[in-house]
Tab-separated table of C-alpha atoms and ligand atoms in Angstrom:
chain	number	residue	atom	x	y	z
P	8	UNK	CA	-30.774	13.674	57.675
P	9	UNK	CA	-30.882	9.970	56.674
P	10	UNK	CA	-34.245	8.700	54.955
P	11	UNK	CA	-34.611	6.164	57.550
P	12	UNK	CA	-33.553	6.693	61.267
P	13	UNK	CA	-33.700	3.857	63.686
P	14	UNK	CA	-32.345	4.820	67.444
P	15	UNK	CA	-31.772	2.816	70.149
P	16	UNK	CA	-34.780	0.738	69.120
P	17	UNK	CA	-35.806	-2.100	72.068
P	18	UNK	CA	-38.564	-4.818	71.641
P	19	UNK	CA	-39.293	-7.746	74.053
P	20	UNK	CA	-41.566	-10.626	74.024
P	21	UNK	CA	-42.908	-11.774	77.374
P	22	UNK	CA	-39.411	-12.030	79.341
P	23	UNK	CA	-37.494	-12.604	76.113
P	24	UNK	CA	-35.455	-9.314	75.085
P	25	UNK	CA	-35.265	-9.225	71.524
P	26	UNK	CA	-33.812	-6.013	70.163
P	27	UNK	CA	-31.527	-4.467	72.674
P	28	UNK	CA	-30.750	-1.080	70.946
P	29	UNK	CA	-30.766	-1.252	67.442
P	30	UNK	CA	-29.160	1.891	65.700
P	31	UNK	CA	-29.425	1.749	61.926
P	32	UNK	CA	-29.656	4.396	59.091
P	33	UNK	CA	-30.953	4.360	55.369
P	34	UNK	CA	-29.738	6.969	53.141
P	35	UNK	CA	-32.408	7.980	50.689
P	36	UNK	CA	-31.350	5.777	47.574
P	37	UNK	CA	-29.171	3.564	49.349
P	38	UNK	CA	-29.376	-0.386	49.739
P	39	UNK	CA	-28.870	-1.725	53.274
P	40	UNK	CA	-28.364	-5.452	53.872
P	41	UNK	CA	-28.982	-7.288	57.676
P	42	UNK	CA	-27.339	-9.673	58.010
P	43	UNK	CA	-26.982	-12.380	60.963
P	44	UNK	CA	-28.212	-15.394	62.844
P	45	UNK	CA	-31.819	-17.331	63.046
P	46	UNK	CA	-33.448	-15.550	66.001
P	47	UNK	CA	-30.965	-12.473	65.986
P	48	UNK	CA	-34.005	-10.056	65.715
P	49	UNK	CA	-33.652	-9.234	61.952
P	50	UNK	CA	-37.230	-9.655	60.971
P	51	UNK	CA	-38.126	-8.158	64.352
P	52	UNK	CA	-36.701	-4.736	63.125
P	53	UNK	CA	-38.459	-4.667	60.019
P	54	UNK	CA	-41.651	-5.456	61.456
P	55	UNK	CA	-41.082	-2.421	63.797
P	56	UNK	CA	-40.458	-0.371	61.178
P	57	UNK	CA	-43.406	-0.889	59.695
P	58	UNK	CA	-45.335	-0.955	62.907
P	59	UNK	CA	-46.216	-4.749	62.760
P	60	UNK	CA	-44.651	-4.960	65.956
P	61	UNK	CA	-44.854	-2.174	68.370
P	62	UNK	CA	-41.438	-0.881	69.728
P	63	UNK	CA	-40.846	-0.849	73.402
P	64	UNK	CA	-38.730	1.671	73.260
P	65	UNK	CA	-36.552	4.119	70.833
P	66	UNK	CA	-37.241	6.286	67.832
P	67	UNK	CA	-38.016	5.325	64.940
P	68	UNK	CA	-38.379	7.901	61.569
P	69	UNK	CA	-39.159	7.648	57.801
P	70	UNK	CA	-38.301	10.419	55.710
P	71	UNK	CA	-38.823	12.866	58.059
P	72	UNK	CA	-42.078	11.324	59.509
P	73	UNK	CA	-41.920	9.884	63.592
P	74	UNK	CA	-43.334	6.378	63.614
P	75	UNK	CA	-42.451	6.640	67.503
P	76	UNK	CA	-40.425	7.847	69.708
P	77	UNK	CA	-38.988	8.444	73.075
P	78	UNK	CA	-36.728	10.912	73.098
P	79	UNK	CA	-37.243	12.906	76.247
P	80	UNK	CA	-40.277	11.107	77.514
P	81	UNK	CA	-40.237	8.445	80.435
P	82	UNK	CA	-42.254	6.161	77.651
P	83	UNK	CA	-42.431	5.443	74.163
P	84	UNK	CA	-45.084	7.153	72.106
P	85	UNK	CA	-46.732	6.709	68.555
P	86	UNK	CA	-47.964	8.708	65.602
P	87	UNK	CA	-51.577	8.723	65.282
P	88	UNK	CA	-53.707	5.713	63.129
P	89	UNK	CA	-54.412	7.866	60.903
P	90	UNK	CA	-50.400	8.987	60.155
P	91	UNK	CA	-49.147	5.537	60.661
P	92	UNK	CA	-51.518	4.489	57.742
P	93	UNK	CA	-50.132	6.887	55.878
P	94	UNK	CA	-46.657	6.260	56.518
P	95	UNK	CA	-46.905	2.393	56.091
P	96	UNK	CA	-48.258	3.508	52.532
P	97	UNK	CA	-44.478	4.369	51.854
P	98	UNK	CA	-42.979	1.448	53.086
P	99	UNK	CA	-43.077	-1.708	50.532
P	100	UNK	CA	-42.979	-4.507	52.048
P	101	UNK	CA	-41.706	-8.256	50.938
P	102	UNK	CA	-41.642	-11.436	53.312
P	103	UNK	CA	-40.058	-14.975	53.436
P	104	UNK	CA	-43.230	-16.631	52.560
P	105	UNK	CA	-44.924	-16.178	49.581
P	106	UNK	CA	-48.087	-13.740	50.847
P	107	UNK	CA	-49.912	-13.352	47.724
P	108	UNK	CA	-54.239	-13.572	47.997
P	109	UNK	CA	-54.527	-16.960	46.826
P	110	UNK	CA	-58.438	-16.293	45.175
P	111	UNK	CA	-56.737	-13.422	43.108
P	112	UNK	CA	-54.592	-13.823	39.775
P	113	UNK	CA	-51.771	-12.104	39.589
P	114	UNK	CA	-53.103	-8.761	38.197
P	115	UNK	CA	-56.042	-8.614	40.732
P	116	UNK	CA	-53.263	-8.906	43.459
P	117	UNK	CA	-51.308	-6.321	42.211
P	118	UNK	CA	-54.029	-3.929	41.551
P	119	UNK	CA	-55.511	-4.216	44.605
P	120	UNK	CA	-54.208	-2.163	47.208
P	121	UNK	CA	-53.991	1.171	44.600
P	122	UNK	CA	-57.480	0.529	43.965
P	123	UNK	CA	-58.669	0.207	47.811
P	124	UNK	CA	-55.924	2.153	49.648
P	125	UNK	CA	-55.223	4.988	46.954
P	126	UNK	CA	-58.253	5.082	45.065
P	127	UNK	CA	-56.535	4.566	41.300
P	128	UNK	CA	-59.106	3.673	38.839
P	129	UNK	CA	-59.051	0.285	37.439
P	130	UNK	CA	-57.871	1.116	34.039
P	131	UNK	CA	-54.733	3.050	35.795
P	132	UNK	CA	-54.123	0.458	37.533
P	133	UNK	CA	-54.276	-2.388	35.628
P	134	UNK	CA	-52.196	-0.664	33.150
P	135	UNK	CA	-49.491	-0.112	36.069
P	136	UNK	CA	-49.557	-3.231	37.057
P	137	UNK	CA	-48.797	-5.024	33.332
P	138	UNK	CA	-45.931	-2.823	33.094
P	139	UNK	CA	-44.595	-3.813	36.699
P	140	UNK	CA	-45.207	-7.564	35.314
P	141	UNK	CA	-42.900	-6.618	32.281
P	142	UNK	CA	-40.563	-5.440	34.639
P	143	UNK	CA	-40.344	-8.312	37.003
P	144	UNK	CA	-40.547	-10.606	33.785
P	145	UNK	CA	-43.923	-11.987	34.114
P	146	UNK	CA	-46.142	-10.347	31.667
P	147	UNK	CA	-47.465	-13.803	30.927
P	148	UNK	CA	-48.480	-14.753	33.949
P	149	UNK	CA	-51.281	-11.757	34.445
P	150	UNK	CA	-54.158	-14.134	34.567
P	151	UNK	CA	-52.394	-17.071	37.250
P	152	UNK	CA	-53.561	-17.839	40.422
P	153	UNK	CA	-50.839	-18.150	42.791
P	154	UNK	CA	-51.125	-21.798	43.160
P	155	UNK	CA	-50.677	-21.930	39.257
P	156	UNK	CA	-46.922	-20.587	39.630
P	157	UNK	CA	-43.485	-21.413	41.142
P	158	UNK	CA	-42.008	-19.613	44.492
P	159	UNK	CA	-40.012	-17.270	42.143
P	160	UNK	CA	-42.754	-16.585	40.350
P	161	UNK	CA	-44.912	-15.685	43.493
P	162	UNK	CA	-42.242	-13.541	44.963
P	163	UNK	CA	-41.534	-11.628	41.708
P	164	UNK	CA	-45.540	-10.667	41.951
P	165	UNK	CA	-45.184	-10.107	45.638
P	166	UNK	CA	-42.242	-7.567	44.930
P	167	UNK	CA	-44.484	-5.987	42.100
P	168	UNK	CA	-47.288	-5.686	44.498
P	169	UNK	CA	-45.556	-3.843	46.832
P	170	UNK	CA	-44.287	-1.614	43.775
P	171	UNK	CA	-47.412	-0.949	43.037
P	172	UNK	CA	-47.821	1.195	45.530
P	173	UNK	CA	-45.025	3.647	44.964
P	174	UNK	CA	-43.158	3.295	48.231
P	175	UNK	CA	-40.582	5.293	48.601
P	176	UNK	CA	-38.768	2.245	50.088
P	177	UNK	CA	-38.779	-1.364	49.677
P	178	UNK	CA	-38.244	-3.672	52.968
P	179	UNK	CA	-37.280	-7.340	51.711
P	180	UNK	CA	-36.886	-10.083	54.361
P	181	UNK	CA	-35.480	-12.991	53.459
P	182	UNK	CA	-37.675	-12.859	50.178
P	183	UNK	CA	-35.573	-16.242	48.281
P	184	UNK	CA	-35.136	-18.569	51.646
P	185	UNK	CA	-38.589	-20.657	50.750
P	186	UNK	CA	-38.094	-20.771	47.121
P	187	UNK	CA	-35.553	-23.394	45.322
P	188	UNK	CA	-32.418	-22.259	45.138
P	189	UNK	CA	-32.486	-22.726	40.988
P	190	UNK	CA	-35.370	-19.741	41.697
P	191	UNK	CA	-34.045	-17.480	43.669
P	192	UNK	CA	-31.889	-15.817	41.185
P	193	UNK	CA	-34.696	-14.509	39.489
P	194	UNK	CA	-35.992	-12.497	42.612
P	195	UNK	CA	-32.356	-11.539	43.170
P	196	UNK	CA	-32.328	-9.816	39.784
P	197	UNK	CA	-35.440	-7.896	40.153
P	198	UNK	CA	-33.814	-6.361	43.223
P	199	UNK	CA	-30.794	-5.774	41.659
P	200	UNK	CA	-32.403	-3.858	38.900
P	201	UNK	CA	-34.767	-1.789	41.544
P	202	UNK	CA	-31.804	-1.187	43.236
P	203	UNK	CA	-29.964	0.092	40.635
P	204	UNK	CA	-32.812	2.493	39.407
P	205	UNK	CA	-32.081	3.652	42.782
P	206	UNK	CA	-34.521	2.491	45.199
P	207	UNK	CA	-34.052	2.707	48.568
P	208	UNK	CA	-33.230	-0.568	49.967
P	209	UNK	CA	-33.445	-2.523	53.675
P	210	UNK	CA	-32.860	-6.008	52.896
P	211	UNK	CA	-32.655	-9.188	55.467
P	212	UNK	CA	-30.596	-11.684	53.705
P	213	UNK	CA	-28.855	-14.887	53.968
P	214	UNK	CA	-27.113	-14.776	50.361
P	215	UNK	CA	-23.990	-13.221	51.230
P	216	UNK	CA	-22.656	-13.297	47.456
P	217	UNK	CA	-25.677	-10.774	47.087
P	218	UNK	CA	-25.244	-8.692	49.796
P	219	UNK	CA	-21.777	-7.981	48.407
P	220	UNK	CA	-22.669	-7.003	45.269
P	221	UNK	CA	-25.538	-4.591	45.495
P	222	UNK	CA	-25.175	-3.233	49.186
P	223	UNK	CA	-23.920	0.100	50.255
P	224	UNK	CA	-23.898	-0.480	53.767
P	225	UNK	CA	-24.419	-4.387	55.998
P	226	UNK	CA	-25.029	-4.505	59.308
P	227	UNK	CA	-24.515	-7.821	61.479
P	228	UNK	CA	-26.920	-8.151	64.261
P	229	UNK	CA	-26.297	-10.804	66.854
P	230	UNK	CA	-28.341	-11.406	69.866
P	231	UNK	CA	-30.872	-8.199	69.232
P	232	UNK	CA	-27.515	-5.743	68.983
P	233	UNK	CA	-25.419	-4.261	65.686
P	234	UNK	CA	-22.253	-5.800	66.264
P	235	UNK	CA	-20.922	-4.514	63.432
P	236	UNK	CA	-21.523	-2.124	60.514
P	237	UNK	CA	-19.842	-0.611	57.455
P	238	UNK	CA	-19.444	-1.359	53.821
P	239	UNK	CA	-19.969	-5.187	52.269
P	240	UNK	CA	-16.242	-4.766	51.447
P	241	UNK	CA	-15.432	-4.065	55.226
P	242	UNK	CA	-17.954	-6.488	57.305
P	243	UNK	CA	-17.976	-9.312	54.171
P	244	UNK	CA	-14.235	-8.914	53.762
P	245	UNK	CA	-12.958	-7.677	56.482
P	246	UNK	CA	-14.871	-8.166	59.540
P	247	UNK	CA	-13.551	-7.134	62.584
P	248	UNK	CA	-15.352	-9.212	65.786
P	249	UNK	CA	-14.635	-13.156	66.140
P	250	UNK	CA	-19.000	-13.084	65.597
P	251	UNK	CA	-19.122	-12.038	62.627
P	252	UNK	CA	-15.993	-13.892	61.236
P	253	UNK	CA	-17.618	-17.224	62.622
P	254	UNK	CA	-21.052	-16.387	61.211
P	255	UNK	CA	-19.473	-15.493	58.370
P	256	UNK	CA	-17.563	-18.526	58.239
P	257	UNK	CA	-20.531	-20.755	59.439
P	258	UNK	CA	-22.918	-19.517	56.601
P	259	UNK	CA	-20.076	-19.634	53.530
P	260	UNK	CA	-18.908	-22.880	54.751
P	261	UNK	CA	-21.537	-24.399	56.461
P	262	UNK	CA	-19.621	-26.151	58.852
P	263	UNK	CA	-21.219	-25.875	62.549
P	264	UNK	CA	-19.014	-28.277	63.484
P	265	UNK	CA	-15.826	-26.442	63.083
P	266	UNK	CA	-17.119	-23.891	65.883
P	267	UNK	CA	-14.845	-21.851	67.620
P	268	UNK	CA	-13.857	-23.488	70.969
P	269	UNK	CA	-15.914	-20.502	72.866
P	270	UNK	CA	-18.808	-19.958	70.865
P	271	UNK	CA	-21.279	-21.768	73.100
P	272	UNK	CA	-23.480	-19.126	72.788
P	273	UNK	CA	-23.939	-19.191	69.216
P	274	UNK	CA	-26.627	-20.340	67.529
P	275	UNK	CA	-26.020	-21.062	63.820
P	276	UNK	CA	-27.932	-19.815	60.796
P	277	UNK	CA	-31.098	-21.839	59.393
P	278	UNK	CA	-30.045	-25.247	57.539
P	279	UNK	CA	-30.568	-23.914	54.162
P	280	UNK	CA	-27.470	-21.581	53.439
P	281	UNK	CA	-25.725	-23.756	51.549
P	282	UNK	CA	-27.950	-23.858	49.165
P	283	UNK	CA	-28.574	-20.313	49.326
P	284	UNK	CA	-24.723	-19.363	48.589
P	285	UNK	CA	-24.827	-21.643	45.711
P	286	UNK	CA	-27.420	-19.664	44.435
P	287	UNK	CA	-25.621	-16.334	45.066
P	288	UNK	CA	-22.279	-18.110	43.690
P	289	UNK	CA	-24.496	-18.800	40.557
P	290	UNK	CA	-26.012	-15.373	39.975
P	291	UNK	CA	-22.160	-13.752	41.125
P	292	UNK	CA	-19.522	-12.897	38.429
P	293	UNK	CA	-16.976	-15.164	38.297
P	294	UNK	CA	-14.259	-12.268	40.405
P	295	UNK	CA	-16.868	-12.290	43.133
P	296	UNK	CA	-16.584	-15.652	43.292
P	297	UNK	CA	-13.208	-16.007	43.495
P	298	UNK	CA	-13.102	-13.659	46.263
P	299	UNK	CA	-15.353	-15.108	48.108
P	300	UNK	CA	-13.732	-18.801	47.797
P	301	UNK	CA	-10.605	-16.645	48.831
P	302	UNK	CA	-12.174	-15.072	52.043
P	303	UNK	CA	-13.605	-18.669	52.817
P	304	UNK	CA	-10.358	-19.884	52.744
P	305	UNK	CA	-8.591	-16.436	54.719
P	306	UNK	CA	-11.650	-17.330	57.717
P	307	UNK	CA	-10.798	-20.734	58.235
P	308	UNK	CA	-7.238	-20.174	58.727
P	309	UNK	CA	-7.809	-17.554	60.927
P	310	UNK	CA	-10.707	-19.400	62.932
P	311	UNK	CA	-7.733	-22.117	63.208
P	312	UNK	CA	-5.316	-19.925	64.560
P	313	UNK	CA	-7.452	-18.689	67.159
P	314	UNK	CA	-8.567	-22.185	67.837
P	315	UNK	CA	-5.149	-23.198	68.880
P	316	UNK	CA	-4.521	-20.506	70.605
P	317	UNK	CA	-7.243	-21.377	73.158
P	318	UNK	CA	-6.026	-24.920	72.946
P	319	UNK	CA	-2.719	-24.281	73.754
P	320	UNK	CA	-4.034	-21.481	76.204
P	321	UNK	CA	-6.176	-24.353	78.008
P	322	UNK	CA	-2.926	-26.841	78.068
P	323	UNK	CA	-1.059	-24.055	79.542
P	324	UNK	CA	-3.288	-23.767	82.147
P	325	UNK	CA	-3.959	-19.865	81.412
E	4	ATP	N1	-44.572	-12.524	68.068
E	4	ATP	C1	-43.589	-13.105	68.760
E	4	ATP	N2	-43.825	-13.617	69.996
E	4	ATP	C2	-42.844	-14.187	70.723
E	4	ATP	N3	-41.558	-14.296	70.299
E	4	ATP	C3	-41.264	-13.814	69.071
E	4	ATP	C4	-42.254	-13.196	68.252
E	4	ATP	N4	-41.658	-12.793	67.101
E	4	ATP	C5	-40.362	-13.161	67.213
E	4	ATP	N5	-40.123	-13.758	68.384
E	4	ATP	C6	-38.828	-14.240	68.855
E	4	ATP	O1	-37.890	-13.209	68.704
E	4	ATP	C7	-36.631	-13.709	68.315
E	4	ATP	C8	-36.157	-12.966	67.075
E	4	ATP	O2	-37.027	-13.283	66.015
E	4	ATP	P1	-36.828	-12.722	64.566
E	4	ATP	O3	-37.899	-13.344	63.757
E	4	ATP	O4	-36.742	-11.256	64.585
E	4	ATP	O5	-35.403	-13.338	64.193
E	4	ATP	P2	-34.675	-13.367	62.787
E	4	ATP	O6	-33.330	-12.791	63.003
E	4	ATP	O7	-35.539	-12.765	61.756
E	4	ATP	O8	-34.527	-14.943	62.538
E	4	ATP	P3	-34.619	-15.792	61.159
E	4	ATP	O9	-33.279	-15.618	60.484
E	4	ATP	O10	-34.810	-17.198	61.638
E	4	ATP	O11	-35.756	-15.267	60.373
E	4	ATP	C9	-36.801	-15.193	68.111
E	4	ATP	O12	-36.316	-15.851	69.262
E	4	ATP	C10	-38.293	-15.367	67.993
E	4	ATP	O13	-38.694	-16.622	68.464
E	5	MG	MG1	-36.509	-13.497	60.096
């Protein structure tokens, strides 16, 4: 059974239907990238996952564990406080915006939550949390307030913070779009490493160069629905709907204008790719690179085929 099973998950706000039957699954040791467009729902699944947001419907289950569900009921149902607590002590969580207690150094942010939540003594886990500041390359920065250090910095605590804890897996949204770009390869490189000491991964991201390289699995959501799944090599390199092609396209190229004639529905990514894939081009090998300039280039002439196909299909009167 996978570590994390997400079924037929729906979540509205007021009238607005947000998530219309997510399906998703996390292997244990696995790293899962989401992918997709501003307001697809992306951040709307992890915060249901972690009970932020309260489904509407589906089932939802964490190694084992049911968060909620509604399998055979007429209406969705949770886990007790009490179990939820203790299930949301397993999931790590890191968001766009730097979330750090701004009155607390580094150190006192980290140790924290062990201290309060898990009842570590203070020696234990101040000595835990210099060694996760090692490992996220900070050891000098123990004693900063957050205002004393850069977005990378912040996130690189945030991500130790959450380590802190011992989840069993880490849920990353978006964790490099508020930093500068020049920054965000340092975040990228702690997850890279936690993901290669085999953490278990879910990971909203807009660097595509990244989600190639350390991803088992992507999924492309669009509109509160998977449109498409498999591995980076497949939906990256291969993608199979005209959605994810032009997202695809739209983010690597950033070229909104160059829309396909029928995609008045879509709504393109936030502004800030482009300086998000030079990131990920920066912190790629140069192969991965290459390939990627290559698929850029593969996209466009297929996005201009199909465009003058429905040209010629609107001359033609068809
Ligand atoms: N608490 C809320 N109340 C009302 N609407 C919300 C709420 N949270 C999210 N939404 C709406 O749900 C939709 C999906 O939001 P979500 O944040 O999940 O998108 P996203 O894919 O993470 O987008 P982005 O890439 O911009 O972060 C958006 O239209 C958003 O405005
Ligand atoms: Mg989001």
């Amino acid at each position: 059974m996978a570590f994390v099973t997400i079924e037929g998950l729906t979540k509205s706000f007021g009238d607005n239907e947000i998530l219309k039957g997510i399906d998703l699954e996390v292997e244990r040791g696995d790293v899962v990238s989401i992918i997709g467009p501003s307001g697809s729902g992306k951040t709307t699944i992890l915060r249901s996952l972690n009970v932020l947001e309260r489904a509407d419907g589906g089932h939802i289950e964490v190694d084992g564990r049911v968060i909620c569900s509604d399998r055979g009921k007429a209406k969705i149902q949770f886990a007790s406080k009490k179990e939820l607590r203790s299930i949301r002590e397993g999931l790590g969580m890191v968001f766009q915006r730097f979330n750090l207690f701004p009155h607390m150094t580094a150190l006192e942010n980290i140790v924290e939550a062990p201290m309060a939540v898990k009842g570590v003594s203070r020696t234990v886990a101040e000595k835990t949390a210099r060694e996760l500041l090692e490992s996220v390359g900070l050891s000098h920065r123990a004693d900063h307030y957050p205002a004393q250090m850069s977005g990378g910095q912040q996130q690189r605590v945030a991500i130790a913070r959450a380590l802190a804890m011992e989840p069993s897996i880490m849920l990353f949204d978006e964790v490099t779009s508020a930093v500068d770009p020049e920054l965000a390869g340092e975040i990228l490189l702690v997850m890279k490493r936690l993901a290669e000491q085999g953490m278990t991964m879910l990971v909203v991201t807009h660097e595509m160069g990244f989600a190639a390289d350390i991803s088992d699995r992507v999924l492309f959501i669009d509109h509160g629905k998977v449109v498409e799944q498999g591995s980076a090599a497949q939906v990256l390199s291969n993608p199979q709907h005209e959605r994810t092609k032009a997202f695809l396209h739209a983010v690597l190229e950033r070229a909104p204008m160059d829309a396909p004639a029928d995609a008045d529905d879509t709504h393109w990514p936030a502004n800030d790719d482009a300086a998000h894939i030079a990131a990920a081009a920066h912190h790629s090998d140069e192969a991965k690179l290459e390939a990627l300039q290559t698929e850029v280039a593969r996209l466009r002439a297929e996005l201009d085929a199909t465009r003058q196909q429905s040209d010629s299909a609107q001359e033609s009167g068809v």
